Coordinates of C-alpha atoms and ligand atoms in Angstrom, one line a residue:
M1 CA -23.8 -4.7 11.6
S2 CA -24.9 -3.3 15.0
F3 CA -23.9 0.2 16.0
N4 CA -21.2 0.7 18.7
R5 CA -18.7 3.3 19.7
S6 CA -15.7 1.0 20.3
V7 CA -12.7 2.2 18.3
K8 CA -12.4 0.8 14.8
I9 CA -9.1 1.1 12.8
A10 CA -9.7 1.4 9.1
P11 CA -6.6 1.1 6.9
S12 CA -6.9 3.1 3.7
I13 CA -5.9 1.1 0.7
L14 CA -4.6 4.3 -0.9
S15 CA -1.4 3.3 0.8
A16 CA -1.5 -0.3 -0.3
D17 CA 0.2 -1.9 -3.4
F18 CA -2.3 -1.0 -6.2
A19 CA -1.2 -4.1 -8.1
N20 CA -2.2 -6.3 -5.2
F21 CA -5.4 -4.9 -3.7
G22 CA -7.0 -8.3 -3.0
A23 CA -4.0 -9.7 -1.3
E24 CA -3.3 -6.5 0.6
I25 CA -6.9 -6.5 2.0
D26 CA -6.6 -10.1 3.0
A27 CA -3.3 -9.4 4.7
V28 CA -4.4 -6.3 6.6
E29 CA -7.7 -7.9 7.8
A30 CA -5.7 -10.9 9.0
Q31 CA -3.5 -8.5 10.9
G32 CA -6.4 -6.9 12.7
A33 CA -8.1 -4.2 10.6
D34 CA -11.7 -3.5 11.7
W35 CA -12.9 -1.8 8.5
I36 CA -11.3 -1.2 5.1
H37 CA -11.3 2.4 3.9
V38 CA -11.5 2.9 0.1
D39 CA -10.6 6.3 -1.2
V40 CA -12.2 7.3 -4.5
M41 CA -10.7 10.5 -6.2
D42 CA -11.8 12.2 -9.4
G43 CA -9.0 14.6 -10.2
H44 CA -11.6 17.4 -10.0
F45 CA -12.9 17.6 -6.4
V46 CA -9.4 16.7 -5.3
P47 CA -6.1 17.0 -7.2
N48 CA -5.6 13.3 -7.6
L49 CA -7.2 10.3 -9.3
S50 CA -7.5 6.9 -7.8
F51 CA -10.1 4.4 -9.0
G52 CA -13.9 3.9 -9.3
A53 CA -16.8 1.5 -8.8
T54 CA -15.4 -1.2 -11.0
T55 CA -12.3 -1.5 -8.8
C56 CA -14.6 -1.4 -5.7
A57 CA -16.6 -4.3 -7.1
A58 CA -13.5 -6.3 -7.8
I59 CA -12.1 -5.9 -4.3
R60 CA -15.4 -6.4 -2.5
P61 CA -15.1 -10.3 -2.2
H62 CA -11.8 -9.8 -0.3
I63 CA -13.4 -7.5 2.4
K64 CA -14.8 -9.6 5.2
T65 CA -15.1 -6.7 7.6
V66 CA -16.7 -3.4 6.5
M67 CA -16.3 -1.7 3.1
D68 CA -16.1 2.1 3.9
V69 CA -16.0 4.0 0.6
H70 CA -15.0 7.7 0.8
L71 CA -16.0 9.6 -2.3
M72 CA -13.8 12.6 -3.1
I73 CA -15.7 13.3 -6.2
S74 CA -18.0 16.0 -7.6
P75 CA -20.7 15.6 -8.7
V76 CA -21.7 12.6 -6.6
D77 CA -25.3 11.6 -7.2
A78 CA -24.9 9.9 -10.6
Y79 CA -22.3 7.5 -9.2
I80 CA -24.1 6.4 -6.0
D81 CA -25.9 3.4 -7.5
G82 CA -22.7 2.1 -8.9
F83 CA -20.9 2.2 -5.6
A84 CA -23.9 0.6 -3.8
A85 CA -24.0 -2.1 -6.5
A86 CA -20.3 -2.7 -5.9
G87 CA -21.2 -3.6 -2.4
A88 CA -20.1 -0.6 -0.3
D89 CA -21.3 -0.8 3.3
F90 CA -20.8 2.9 3.9
I91 CA -20.7 5.5 1.1
T92 CA -19.4 8.9 2.3
A93 CA -19.8 12.1 0.3
H94 CA -18.4 15.5 1.0
V95 CA -20.6 18.4 2.2
E96 CA -18.5 20.6 -0.1
A97 CA -19.1 18.5 -3.2
G98 CA -22.3 20.2 -4.3
P99 CA -25.4 22.2 -3.2
H100 CA -27.6 19.2 -2.4
I101 CA -25.8 17.0 0.2
H102 CA -29.2 16.3 1.9
R103 CA -30.4 14.7 -1.3
T104 CA -27.2 12.9 -1.8
L105 CA -27.4 11.3 1.7
Q106 CA -31.0 10.3 1.0
A107 CA -29.9 8.7 -2.2
I108 CA -27.2 6.7 -0.5
R109 CA -29.6 5.3 2.0
G110 CA -32.1 4.8 -0.8
A111 CA -29.5 2.7 -2.6
G112 CA -29.2 0.5 0.5
A113 CA -25.9 1.7 1.9
K114 CA -25.1 3.6 5.1
A115 CA -24.6 7.3 4.5
G116 CA -21.6 9.3 5.5
V117 CA -20.9 13.0 5.2
A118 CA -17.3 14.3 5.1
L119 CA -16.0 17.7 6.1
N120 CA -12.8 19.3 4.7
P121 CA -10.5 20.8 7.3
G122 CA -11.8 24.3 6.6
T123 CA -15.5 23.4 6.9
P124 CA -17.1 23.9 10.3
A125 CA -19.0 21.3 12.3
S126 CA -22.2 23.3 11.9
A127 CA -22.3 22.4 8.2
V128 CA -23.7 18.9 9.2
K129 CA -26.1 20.1 12.0
D130 CA -29.2 19.5 9.9
L131 CA -28.0 16.2 8.5
L132 CA -27.4 14.2 11.6
D133 CA -30.8 12.4 11.4
I134 CA -30.2 11.2 7.9
C135 CA -26.6 10.0 8.1
D136 CA -24.7 7.2 9.8
L137 CA -21.2 8.6 9.9
V138 CA -19.5 12.0 9.9
C139 CA -15.9 12.0 8.5
V140 CA -13.7 14.7 9.8
M141 CA -10.8 15.3 7.4
T142 CA -7.6 16.1 9.3
V143 CA -5.7 16.7 6.1
N144 CA -6.7 18.4 2.9
P145 CA -8.0 15.4 0.9
G146 CA -6.2 14.1 -2.1
F147 CA -3.1 12.3 -0.9
G148 CA -1.9 9.9 1.8
G149 CA 1.0 10.6 4.1
Q150 CA 0.2 14.2 5.0
K151 CA 0.7 15.9 8.3
F152 CA -2.2 15.7 10.8
I153 CA -4.2 19.0 11.2
P154 CA -5.4 19.2 14.9
L155 CA -9.1 19.8 14.8
H156 CA -10.1 18.5 18.3
S157 CA -12.6 21.2 19.1
K158 CA -14.4 20.3 15.9
I159 CA -14.5 16.7 16.8
S160 CA -15.8 17.5 20.3
E161 CA -18.4 19.8 18.9
L162 CA -19.7 17.1 16.6
R163 CA -19.7 14.5 19.4
T164 CA -22.0 16.9 21.4
M165 CA -24.2 17.6 18.4
I166 CA -24.6 13.9 17.7
G167 CA -25.7 13.0 21.2
D168 CA -27.4 9.6 21.3
R169 CA -27.8 9.3 17.6
P170 CA -26.2 6.2 16.1
V171 CA -23.7 8.2 14.1
H172 CA -20.0 7.4 13.9
I173 CA -17.3 10.0 14.0
E174 CA -14.5 9.0 11.7
I175 CA -11.1 10.8 11.5
D176 CA -9.3 10.7 8.1
G177 CA -5.8 11.9 7.5
G178 CA -2.5 11.8 9.4
V179 CA -3.6 9.3 12.0
T180 CA -0.6 7.8 13.8
P181 CA 0.1 6.5 17.3
D182 CA 1.0 10.1 18.1
T183 CA -2.3 11.7 16.9
A184 CA -4.9 8.9 17.5
K185 CA -5.6 9.4 21.2
G186 CA -6.5 13.0 21.0
C187 CA -9.1 12.2 18.4
V188 CA -10.6 9.4 20.4
D189 CA -10.6 11.5 23.6
A190 CA -12.5 14.2 21.6
G191 CA -15.2 11.7 20.6
A192 CA -14.0 9.8 17.4
D193 CA -14.7 6.1 17.1
V194 CA -13.3 5.3 13.6
L195 CA -9.7 6.0 12.8
V196 CA -8.6 5.8 9.1
A197 CA -4.9 5.2 8.8
G198 CA -3.1 4.7 5.5
S199 CA 0.6 5.3 5.7
A200 CA 0.7 4.5 9.4
V201 CA -0.7 1.0 8.8
F202 CA 1.0 0.0 5.6
K203 CA 4.5 1.4 6.3
G204 CA 7.2 -1.2 6.5
G205 CA 5.1 -4.2 5.4
S206 CA 4.0 -5.9 2.2
V207 CA 1.9 -8.8 1.0
S208 CA 4.9 -11.1 1.5
N209 CA 5.8 -9.5 4.8
P210 CA 2.5 -8.6 6.5
A211 CA 3.6 -8.7 10.1
P212 CA 4.4 -5.0 10.2
Y213 CA 0.7 -4.3 9.4
G214 CA -0.3 -5.9 12.6
E215 CA 2.4 -4.2 14.6
N216 CA 1.3 -0.9 13.2
I217 CA -2.3 -1.5 14.0
R218 CA -1.5 -2.6 17.5
A219 CA 0.7 0.5 18.0
I220 CA -2.3 2.7 17.2
R221 CA -4.5 0.7 19.6
A222 CA -1.8 0.8 22.3
S223 CA -1.5 4.6 22.0
L224 CA -5.2 4.9 23.1
A225 CA -4.7 3.5 26.6
Ligands
DX5_301 C1 -6.9 11.5 1.9 C2 -7.6 10.2 2.1 C3 -7.2 9.4 3.3 C4 -5.7 9.0 3.3 C5 -5.2 8.8 4.6 O1 -7.4 12.2 0.9 O2 -9.0 10.4 2.2 O3 -8.0 8.3 3.6 O4 -5.5 8.0 2.4 O5 -3.8 8.5 4.5 P1 -2.8 8.8 5.7 O6 -3.3 8.0 6.9 O7 -1.5 8.4 5.2 O8 -2.9 10.3 6.0
ZN302 ZN1 -10.3 8.8 3.0

């Protein structure tokens, strides 16, 4: 996987049919998804539960693109090896999840995955300043994490600040939460290259009617022109 800053659209399976993850992933990749975003929630760091490493391992064979695992859990470190063994390409942990995010990022890379660091909406860009040489992705949350389908929080100056801080480093800027054809362009113009979209991709479609997934992905792409 070589680094580039072309825009990637990463559907979040949090908005997929939980009884059909494999088929949903097959469908959304066939319809043009660039990455698959996998939201892991522990009911403690965020007020919702989703699933863990066992589910990630089960869906991995369906992901032909990039498996982007977003851990909304605390503590993190004891679970890293499990998600790496499940085949995650990226493992992202929150800077707010504990006092030792630097160690966590080292552990993610040590386990053989690419390391991401996520920022809640209330956390400034400066929180990752000393982490940019040991990570591969910064995830800017544009909703308070825990649920799909929330309203986008405009944080464009934080995105631009991160883009300047990152400079030439091969570090992606990912936007997660409330991405739609109305909000995507402002994020990309500010410097983002990975757009997570859950409800905006999965709305109107299903495994038996996947064409809307493609229309929704193309609508986000078209909005960037
Ligand atoms: C929020 C998750 C997001 C979410 C995005 O806690 O991290 O990935 O599923 O969903 P939408 O695109 O519907 O805001
Ligand atoms: Zn996410």
